[in-house]
Amino acid sequence: MRSTNGKMPAPAVRHAHNGYPEPSGTSNIRRENSTPMSHPELSLPLLDNLRSLILQARQQAVRSVNAVQVQTYWQIGRHIVEFEQAGQTRAGYGQRLLPQLGQSLVQEFGKGFDERNLRNMRAFFQSFPIWNAVRSELSWTHYRLLLRVDAPQAREWYMCEAAAQNWSTRVLERQIGSLYYERLLSSRDKAGMPAESVQVSGQSPRDFVRDPVLLEFLGLPDTGRLLEADLERALMDRLQQFLLELGKGFAFVARQQRISTETQDFYIDLVFYNYLLKCFVLIDLKTGHLTHQDIGQMDMYVRLYDDQRRSADDNPSVGILLCGSKDQSVARYSVLHESQQLFASRYRLVLPSEEELRREIERERAAIDEHRMLQNIQRQSPP
């Protein structure tokens, strides 16, 4: 069709969603996605390298910002503490110092410098007075969580472990709330052990066994009958969190791994390898009460596994019975009493309160003390 002036009409122009003109005839073409067009001629290795460089640069930028923020807040805390210490006689003015500072700084720099945050900065400097001992790779949120820890040794251990293991703030909060450090000390029977030795120790399997083992992250109900298959399935679904609860050096090997005698097959619930201990760790799940039959079965599993699977470079395997409850008498009068390879730990599906956890830790320490006292008596008694 021609126009009135005898010329062909110009092609219709539509505008795409990005504001650029779109040729007519394309409006009925369905777009599969809005991602940029791929170019087959581009080198995929080159593109991957560029992406990696950009992501690394962004991560470094975030870490740099976090480090500067942490150092700035530490310096603010230092200035406040030094000013307060220089004017201790002016008690009335000291009480008004932080509210007045907060009002002035908020007006100029925002809510991040209100009275509450200034108190945190002051506490930060008081808790970590030596800047060279502060781990700058941790964020300010990490340090606000660490300020909740009263004991200096525990606080230092959590800081070092969070930096070394690259814990997120959520993981750090969970470990502090579950008294991870205190449970670690309880399992090692070294209540006065300094943080440095806790970090590098690992001479025996007993150092790695937690009791209780907290499995609240599974989200399973704490009431009603729980099948062992359901517990095993839930642990596999949350394997990363379970490895974190187990501690350092654990790597998953197998689930329901078969070992056999001449006439029977047996299946171990979970098998791990600990590269720090250089040994396999067998875990048998028992949702009910621990019995002497369970202990005897695990003893057989460990012996059979060592015979069939352990190599010359591996240390003797370790067996852990993860049970719903246990009787100290059963543990005392079984092979658990003397063994350095067999252990029984209770699991908890609901995170207990701090007071409940402390009571459990004290009970475990009392049981360990009693065990050690009986061993000393046996050594001193004549043959």
GROMACS .gro file of C-alpha atoms in nm:
model
  383
    1MET     CA    1   0.000   0.000   0.000
    2ARG     CA    2   0.128   0.344  -0.093
    3SER     CA    3   0.086   0.668   0.097
    4THR     CA    4  -0.086   0.972  -0.044
    5ASN     CA    5   0.248   1.121  -0.151
    6GLY     CA    6   0.329   0.810  -0.353
    7LYS     CA    7   0.599   0.675  -0.123
    8MET     CA    8   0.603   0.348   0.066
    9PRO     CA    9   0.525   0.397   0.438
   10ALA     CA   10   0.816   0.361   0.680
   11PRO     CA   11   0.830   0.031   0.867
   12ALA     CA   12   0.648   0.034   1.198
   13VAL     CA   13   0.881   0.069   1.495
   14ARG     CA   14   0.804  -0.076   1.834
   15HIS     CA   15   1.000  -0.009   2.151
   16ALA     CA   16   1.124  -0.296   2.359
   17HIS     CA   17   1.110  -0.300   2.737
   18ASN     CA   18   1.464  -0.163   2.756
   19GLY     CA   19   1.375   0.155   2.568
   20TYR     CA   20   1.559   0.065   2.248
   21PRO     CA   21   1.362   0.033   1.920
   22GLU     CA   22   1.256  -0.312   1.820
   23PRO     CA   23   1.195  -0.398   1.453
   24SER     CA   24   0.838  -0.475   1.355
   25GLY     CA   25   0.744  -0.837   1.317
   26THR     CA   26   0.922  -0.946   1.637
   27SER     CA   27   0.642  -0.878   1.883
   28ASN     CA   28   0.505  -1.231   1.845
   29ILE     CA   29   0.840  -1.394   1.913
   30ARG     CA   30   0.842  -1.530   2.270
   31ARG     CA   31   1.152  -1.451   2.468
   32GLU     CA   32   1.274  -1.748   2.669
   33ASN     CA   33   1.460  -1.530   2.919
   34SER     CA   34   1.596  -1.183   2.963
   35THR     CA   35   1.963  -1.281   2.997
   36PRO     CA   36   2.216  -1.134   2.753
   37MET     CA   37   2.265  -1.316   2.425
   38SER     CA   38   2.545  -1.572   2.427
   39HIS     CA   39   2.820  -1.541   2.172
   40PRO     CA   40   2.950  -1.876   2.048
   41GLU     CA   41   3.273  -1.715   1.933
   42LEU     CA   42   3.365  -1.617   2.292
   43SER     CA   43   3.618  -1.837   2.467
   44LEU     CA   44   3.448  -2.003   2.763
   45PRO     CA   45   3.774  -2.036   2.965
   46LEU     CA   46   3.836  -1.664   2.914
   47LEU     CA   47   3.483  -1.577   3.028
   48ASP     CA   48   3.518  -1.800   3.335
   49ASN     CA   49   3.851  -1.639   3.423
   50LEU     CA   50   3.704  -1.290   3.399
   51ARG     CA   51   3.407  -1.386   3.613
   52SER     CA   52   3.641  -1.535   3.873
   53LEU     CA   53   3.852  -1.217   3.880
   54ILE     CA   54   3.546  -0.996   3.922
   55LEU     CA   55   3.402  -1.211   4.203
   56GLN     CA   56   3.739  -1.220   4.383
   57ALA     CA   57   3.768  -0.843   4.355
   58ARG     CA   58   3.421  -0.798   4.501
   59GLN     CA   59   3.501  -1.033   4.789
   60GLN     CA   60   3.826  -0.850   4.859
   61ALA     CA   61   3.641  -0.518   4.856
   62VAL     CA   62   3.389  -0.649   5.111
   63ARG     CA   63   3.669  -0.783   5.331
   64SER     CA   64   3.853  -0.452   5.309
   65VAL     CA   65   3.541  -0.260   5.410
   66ASN     CA   66   3.482  -0.499   5.702
   67ALA     CA   67   3.843  -0.466   5.817
   68VAL     CA   68   3.831  -0.086   5.807
   69GLN     CA   69   3.497  -0.084   5.989
   70VAL     CA   70   3.622  -0.315   6.264
   71GLN     CA   71   3.941  -0.112   6.312
   72THR     CA   72   3.747   0.216   6.320
   73TYR     CA   73   3.507   0.085   6.585
   74TRP     CA   74   3.800  -0.046   6.790
   75GLN     CA   75   3.965   0.297   6.773
   76ILE     CA   76   3.640   0.468   6.873
   77GLY     CA   77   3.613   0.235   7.171
   78ARG     CA   78   3.975   0.308   7.268
   79HIS     CA   79   3.921   0.685   7.259
   80ILE     CA   80   3.607   0.656   7.474
   81VAL     CA   81   3.776   0.433   7.733
   82GLU     CA   82   4.087   0.653   7.753
   83PHE     CA   83   3.872   0.966   7.791
   84GLU     CA   84   3.666   0.803   8.067
   85GLN     CA   85   3.975   0.682   8.249
   86ALA     CA   86   4.124   1.032   8.238
   87GLY     CA   87   3.810   1.182   8.394
   88GLN     CA   88   3.708   0.923   8.654
   89THR     CA   89   3.635   1.189   8.917
   90ARG     CA   90   3.357   1.339   8.704
   91ALA     CA   91   3.112   1.054   8.757
   92GLY     CA   92   2.802   1.257   8.671
   93TYR     CA   93   2.948   1.375   8.343
   94GLY     CA   94   3.064   1.020   8.265
   95GLN     CA   95   2.707   0.894   8.280
   96ARG     CA   96   2.601   1.155   8.024
   97LEU     CA   97   2.901   1.107   7.796
   98LEU     CA   98   2.774   0.830   7.568
   99PRO     CA   99   2.418   0.969   7.527
  100GLN     CA  100   2.557   1.310   7.432
  101LEU     CA  101   2.818   1.162   7.198
  102GLY     CA  102   2.550   0.946   7.038
  103GLN     CA  103   2.318   1.240   6.973
  104SER     CA  104   2.593   1.441   6.806
  105LEU     CA  105   2.730   1.155   6.594
  106VAL     CA  106   2.387   1.033   6.482
  107GLN     CA  107   2.303   1.376   6.344
  108GLU     CA  108   2.618   1.376   6.136
  109PHE     CA  109   2.685   1.008   6.053
  110GLY     CA  110   2.358   0.818   6.105
  111LYS     CA  111   2.213   0.563   6.349
  112GLY     CA  112   2.518   0.339   6.338
  113PHE     CA  113   2.678   0.563   6.601
  114ASP     CA  114   2.396   0.588   6.855
  115GLU     CA  115   2.446   0.532   7.227
  116ARG     CA  116   2.388   0.155   7.211
  117ASN     CA  117   2.647   0.104   6.937
  118LEU     CA  118   2.896   0.327   7.115
  119ARG     CA  119   2.860   0.104   7.420
  120ASN     CA  120   2.935  -0.196   7.199
  121MET     CA  121   3.246  -0.022   7.063
  122ARG     CA  122   3.366   0.055   7.414
  123ALA     CA  123   3.304  -0.307   7.517
  124PHE     CA  124   3.485  -0.422   7.201
  125PHE     CA  125   3.801  -0.238   7.301
  126GLN     CA  126   3.774  -0.354   7.663
  127SER     CA  127   3.734  -0.719   7.552
  128PHE     CA  128   4.013  -0.701   7.290
  129PRO     CA  129   4.255  -0.430   7.414
  130ILE     CA  130   4.542  -0.543   7.186
  131TRP     CA  131   4.469  -0.462   6.823
  132ASN     CA  132   4.726  -0.708   6.685
  133ALA     CA  133   4.532  -0.990   6.853
  134VAL     CA  134   4.208  -0.895   6.673
  135ARG     CA  135   4.123  -1.103   6.367
  136SER     CA  136   4.048  -0.843   6.103
  137GLU     CA  137   3.890  -1.098   5.867
  138LEU     CA  138   3.584  -1.115   6.095
  139SER     CA  139   3.302  -0.866   6.054
  140TRP     CA  140   3.161  -0.627   6.312
  141THR     CA  141   2.859  -0.859   6.347
  142HIS     CA  142   3.096  -1.141   6.447
  143TYR     CA  143   3.244  -0.924   6.720
  144ARG     CA  144   2.905  -0.815   6.852
  145LEU     CA  145   2.826  -1.187   6.897
  146LEU     CA  146   3.162  -1.246   7.066
  147LEU     CA  147   3.085  -0.973   7.319
  148ARG     CA  148   2.814  -1.202   7.458
  149VAL     CA  149   3.081  -1.448   7.575
  150ASP     CA  150   3.189  -1.361   7.929
  151ALA     CA  151   3.494  -1.587   7.971
  152PRO     CA  152   3.804  -1.438   7.802
  153GLN     CA  153   3.949  -1.779   7.707
  154ALA     CA  154   3.622  -1.890   7.547
  155ARG     CA  155   3.584  -1.557   7.368
  156GLU     CA  156   3.936  -1.581   7.223
  157TRP     CA  157   3.879  -1.942   7.115
  158TYR     CA  158   3.554  -1.857   6.936
  159MET     CA  159   3.726  -1.566   6.759
  160CYS     CA  160   4.018  -1.776   6.637
  161GLU     CA  161   3.796  -2.067   6.536
  162ALA     CA  162   3.552  -1.844   6.348
  163ALA     CA  163   3.840  -1.694   6.150
  164ALA     CA  164   4.017  -2.025   6.087
  165GLN     CA  165   3.701  -2.215   5.987
  166ASN     CA  166   3.542  -1.920   5.802
  167TRP     CA  167   3.227  -1.939   6.016
  168SER     CA  168   2.936  -1.721   5.914
  169THR     CA  169   2.770  -1.511   6.182
  170ARG     CA  170   2.483  -1.761   6.195
  171VAL     CA  171   2.722  -2.049   6.261
  172LEU     CA  172   2.910  -1.851   6.526
  173GLU     CA  173   2.584  -1.763   6.702
  174ARG     CA  174   2.481  -2.128   6.703
  175GLN     CA  175   2.819  -2.245   6.839
  176ILE     CA  176   2.813  -1.987   7.118
  177GLY     CA  177   2.452  -2.067   7.206
  178SER     CA  178   2.525  -2.440   7.221
  179LEU     CA  179   2.828  -2.388   7.450
  180TYR     CA  180   3.050  -2.558   7.195
  181TYR     CA  181   3.371  -2.453   7.369
  182GLU     CA  182   3.250  -2.573   7.709
  183ARG     CA  183   3.140  -2.908   7.565
  184LEU     CA  184   3.481  -2.942   7.401
  185LEU     CA  185   3.655  -2.883   7.733
  186SER     CA  186   3.423  -3.127   7.907
  187SER     CA  187   3.502  -3.402   7.659
  188ARG     CA  188   3.874  -3.347   7.716
  189ASP     CA  189   3.851  -3.323   8.094
  190LYS     CA  190   4.077  -3.017   8.093
  191ALA     CA  191   3.871  -2.733   8.234
  192GLY     CA  192   4.173  -2.506   8.266
  193MET     CA  193   4.310  -2.568   7.919
  194PRO     CA  194   4.408  -2.245   7.742
  195ALA     CA  195   4.245  -2.157   7.412
  196GLU     CA  196   4.561  -2.219   7.210
  197SER     CA  197   4.591  -2.581   7.322
  198VAL     CA  198   4.224  -2.647   7.251
  199GLN     CA  199   4.279  -2.524   6.899
  200VAL     CA  200   4.576  -2.742   6.813
  201SER     CA  201   4.514  -3.042   7.037
  202GLY     CA  202   4.395  -3.365   6.886
  203GLN     CA  203   4.611  -3.640   7.024
  204SER     CA  204   4.334  -3.889   7.103
  205PRO     CA  205   3.985  -3.974   6.977
  206ARG     CA  206   3.837  -3.869   7.310
  207ASP     CA  207   3.929  -3.508   7.226
  208PHE     CA  208   3.689  -3.515   6.933
  209VAL     CA  209   3.382  -3.675   7.089
  210ARG     CA  210   3.103  -3.438   7.199
  211ASP     CA  211   2.855  -3.526   7.471
  212PRO     CA  212   2.583  -3.420   7.430
  213VAL     CA  213   2.565  -3.391   7.050
  214LEU     CA  214   2.317  -3.117   6.959
  215LEU     CA  215   2.103  -3.191   6.654
  216GLU     CA  216   1.847  -2.913   6.680
  217PHE     CA  217   1.923  -2.812   6.321
  218LEU     CA  218   1.743  -3.126   6.198
  219GLY     CA  219   1.407  -2.979   6.288
  220LEU     CA  220   1.278  -3.315   6.417
  221PRO     CA  221   1.015  -3.328   6.693
  222ASP     CA  222   1.141  -3.407   7.041
  223THR     CA  223   0.827  -3.602   7.131
  224GLY     CA  224   0.693  -3.934   7.009
  225ARG     CA  225   0.880  -4.230   6.867
  226LEU     CA  226   1.162  -4.150   6.629
  227LEU     CA  227   1.277  -4.419   6.387
  228GLU     CA  228   1.650  -4.461   6.339
  229ALA     CA  229   1.601  -4.451   5.960
  230ASP     CA  230   1.434  -4.108   5.994
  231LEU     CA  231   1.720  -3.979   6.208
  232GLU     CA  232   1.976  -4.110   5.958
  233ARG     CA  233   1.790  -3.954   5.665
  234ALA     CA  234   1.767  -3.620   5.843
  235LEU     CA  235   2.142  -3.625   5.918
  236MET     CA  236   2.219  -3.689   5.552
  237ASP     CA  237   1.994  -3.401   5.451
  238ARG     CA  238   2.183  -3.173   5.691
  239LEU     CA  239   2.527  -3.326   5.646
  240GLN     CA  240   2.716  -2.994   5.650
  241GLN     CA  241   2.564  -2.892   5.985
  242PHE     CA  242   2.629  -3.240   6.126
  243LEU     CA  243   2.997  -3.223   6.025
  244LEU     CA  244   3.019  -2.886   6.195
  245GLU     CA  245   2.878  -3.032   6.516
  246LEU     CA  246   3.114  -3.330   6.502
  247GLY     CA  247   3.414  -3.101   6.495
  248LYS     CA  248   3.736  -3.060   6.298
  249GLY     CA  249   3.874  -3.296   6.038
  250PHE     CA  250   3.566  -3.506   5.956
  251ALA     CA  251   3.490  -3.616   5.599
  252PHE     CA  252   3.191  -3.825   5.498
  253VAL     CA  253   3.270  -4.174   5.363
  254ALA     CA  254   2.954  -4.384   5.337
  255ARG     CA  255   2.602  -4.450   5.459
  256GLN     CA  256   2.489  -4.805   5.543
  257GLN     CA  257   2.831  -4.943   5.456
  258ARG     CA  258   2.839  -5.322   5.449
  259ILE     CA  259   3.091  -5.536   5.634
  260SER     CA  260   3.066  -5.911   5.632
  261THR     CA  261   3.167  -6.219   5.823
  262GLU     CA  262   3.175  -6.564   5.664
  263THR     CA  263   2.801  -6.607   5.717
  264GLN     CA  264   2.647  -6.263   5.785
  265ASP     CA  265   2.630  -5.910   5.649
  266PHE     CA  266   2.624  -5.604   5.877
  267TYR     CA  267   2.551  -5.242   5.786
  268ILE     CA  268   2.710  -4.946   5.961
  269ASP     CA  269   2.479  -4.643   5.973
  270LEU     CA  270   2.738  -4.371   5.901
  271VAL     CA  271   3.111  -4.385   5.829
  272PHE     CA  272   3.344  -4.083   5.838
  273TYR     CA  273   3.718  -4.035   5.814
  274ASN     CA  274   3.901  -3.791   6.038
  275TYR     CA  275   4.217  -3.671   5.867
  276LEU     CA  276   4.354  -3.521   6.191
  277LEU     CA  277   4.322  -3.849   6.380
  278LYS     CA  278   4.399  -4.047   6.062
  279CYS     CA  279   4.127  -4.299   6.136
  280PHE     CA  280   3.779  -4.409   6.032
  281VAL     CA  281   3.491  -4.308   6.259
  282LEU     CA  282   3.188  -4.539   6.267
  283ILE     CA  283   2.859  -4.401   6.397
  284ASP     CA  284   2.568  -4.622   6.499
  285LEU     CA  285   2.236  -4.448   6.562
  286LYS     CA  286   2.020  -4.562   6.854
  287THR     CA  287   1.704  -4.361   6.913
  288GLY     CA  288   1.625  -4.545   7.234
  289HIS     CA  289   1.814  -4.623   7.553
  290LEU     CA  290   2.173  -4.747   7.526
  291THR     CA  291   2.206  -5.120   7.606
  292HIS     CA  292   2.501  -5.351   7.658
  293GLN     CA  293   2.400  -5.531   7.337
  294ASP     CA  294   2.447  -5.204   7.145
  295ILE     CA  295   2.794  -5.163   7.295
  296GLY     CA  296   2.894  -5.520   7.212
  297GLN     CA  297   2.769  -5.480   6.855
  298MET     CA  298   2.970  -5.160   6.802
  299ASP     CA  299   3.279  -5.327   6.950
  300MET     CA  300   3.242  -5.601   6.690
  301TYR     CA  301   3.187  -5.344   6.411
  302VAL     CA  302   3.511  -5.162   6.498
  303ARG     CA  303   3.716  -5.483   6.514
  304LEU     CA  304   3.569  -5.615   6.189
  305TYR     CA  305   3.613  -5.281   6.011
  306ASP     CA  306   3.976  -5.261   6.115
  307ASP     CA  307   4.033  -5.613   5.987
  308GLN     CA  308   3.869  -5.551   5.649
  309ARG     CA  309   3.906  -5.181   5.567
  310ARG     CA  310   4.187  -5.020   5.765
  311SER     CA  311   4.514  -4.971   5.580
  312ALA     CA  312   4.863  -4.978   5.728
  313ASP     CA  313   4.875  -4.595   5.740
  314ASP     CA  314   4.548  -4.561   5.933
  315ASN     CA  315   4.514  -4.550   6.310
  316PRO     CA  316   4.265  -4.786   6.478
  317SER     CA  317   3.903  -4.705   6.394
  318VAL     CA  318   3.675  -4.527   6.640
  319GLY     CA  319   3.314  -4.621   6.713
  320ILE     CA  320   3.054  -4.373   6.841
  321LEU     CA  321   2.711  -4.482   6.964
  322LEU     CA  322   2.479  -4.184   6.917
  323CYS     CA  323   2.188  -4.262   7.146
  324GLY     CA  324   1.875  -4.099   7.283
  325SER     CA  325   1.979  -4.169   7.644
  326LYS     CA  326   2.241  -4.367   7.831
  327ASP     CA  327   2.290  -4.517   8.173
  328GLN     CA  328   2.622  -4.436   8.336
  329SER     CA  329   2.622  -4.777   8.507
  330VAL     CA  330   2.598  -4.955   8.171
  331ALA     CA  331   2.888  -4.743   8.042
  332ARG     CA  332   3.093  -4.805   8.358
  333TYR     CA  333   3.060  -5.184   8.355
  334SER     CA  334   3.116  -5.239   7.983
  335VAL     CA  335   3.402  -5.207   7.737
  336LEU     CA  336   3.323  -4.833   7.715
  337HIS     CA  337   3.486  -4.791   8.056
  338GLU     CA  338   3.843  -4.857   7.945
  339SER     CA  339   3.822  -4.822   7.569
  340GLN     CA  340   3.994  -4.547   7.376
  341GLN     CA  341   3.807  -4.647   7.061
  342LEU     CA  342   3.443  -4.680   7.172
  343PHE     CA  343   3.228  -4.390   7.292
  344ALA     CA  344   2.863  -4.323   7.365
  345SER     CA  345   2.711  -3.976   7.325
  346ARG     CA  346   2.357  -3.855   7.375
  347TYR     CA  347   2.191  -3.647   7.110
  348ARG     CA  348   1.948  -3.362   7.171
  349LEU     CA  349   1.688  -3.268   6.908
  350VAL     CA  350   1.600  -2.940   7.079
  351LEU     CA  351   1.862  -2.684   7.173
  352PRO     CA  352   1.861  -2.677   7.556
  353SER     CA  353   1.882  -2.356   7.753
  354GLU     CA  354   2.227  -2.242   7.860
  355GLU     CA  355   2.153  -2.347   8.218
  356GLU     CA  356   2.044  -2.696   8.110
  357LEU     CA  357   2.357  -2.736   7.899
  358ARG     CA  358   2.578  -2.626   8.186
  359ARG     CA  359   2.415  -2.881   8.415
  360GLU     CA  360   2.475  -3.157   8.159
  361ILE     CA  361   2.836  -3.053   8.119
  362GLU     CA  362   2.886  -3.059   8.496
  363ARG     CA  363   2.735  -3.409   8.514
  364GLU     CA  364   2.974  -3.527   8.245
  365ARG     CA  365   3.270  -3.373   8.425
  366ALA     CA  366   3.164  -3.542   8.749
  367ALA     CA  367   3.143  -3.877   8.570
  368ILE     CA  368   3.490  -3.825   8.419
  369ASP     CA  369   3.632  -3.730   8.760
  370GLU     CA  370   3.482  -4.042   8.914
  371HIS     CA  371   3.626  -4.255   8.636
  372ARG     CA  372   3.970  -4.103   8.684
  373MET     CA  373   3.954  -4.151   9.062
  374LEU     CA  374   3.869  -4.522   9.021
  375GLN     CA  375   4.160  -4.563   8.781
  376ASN     CA  376   4.399  -4.407   9.034
  377ILE     CA  377   4.272  -4.637   9.308
  378GLN     CA  378   4.322  -4.941   9.084
  379ARG     CA  379   4.677  -4.832   9.002
  380GLN     CA  380   4.764  -4.781   9.371
  381SER     CA  381   4.616  -5.107   9.496
  382PRO     CA  382   4.864  -5.399   9.518
  383PRO     CA  383   4.825  -5.676   9.259
   0.00000   0.00000   0.00000
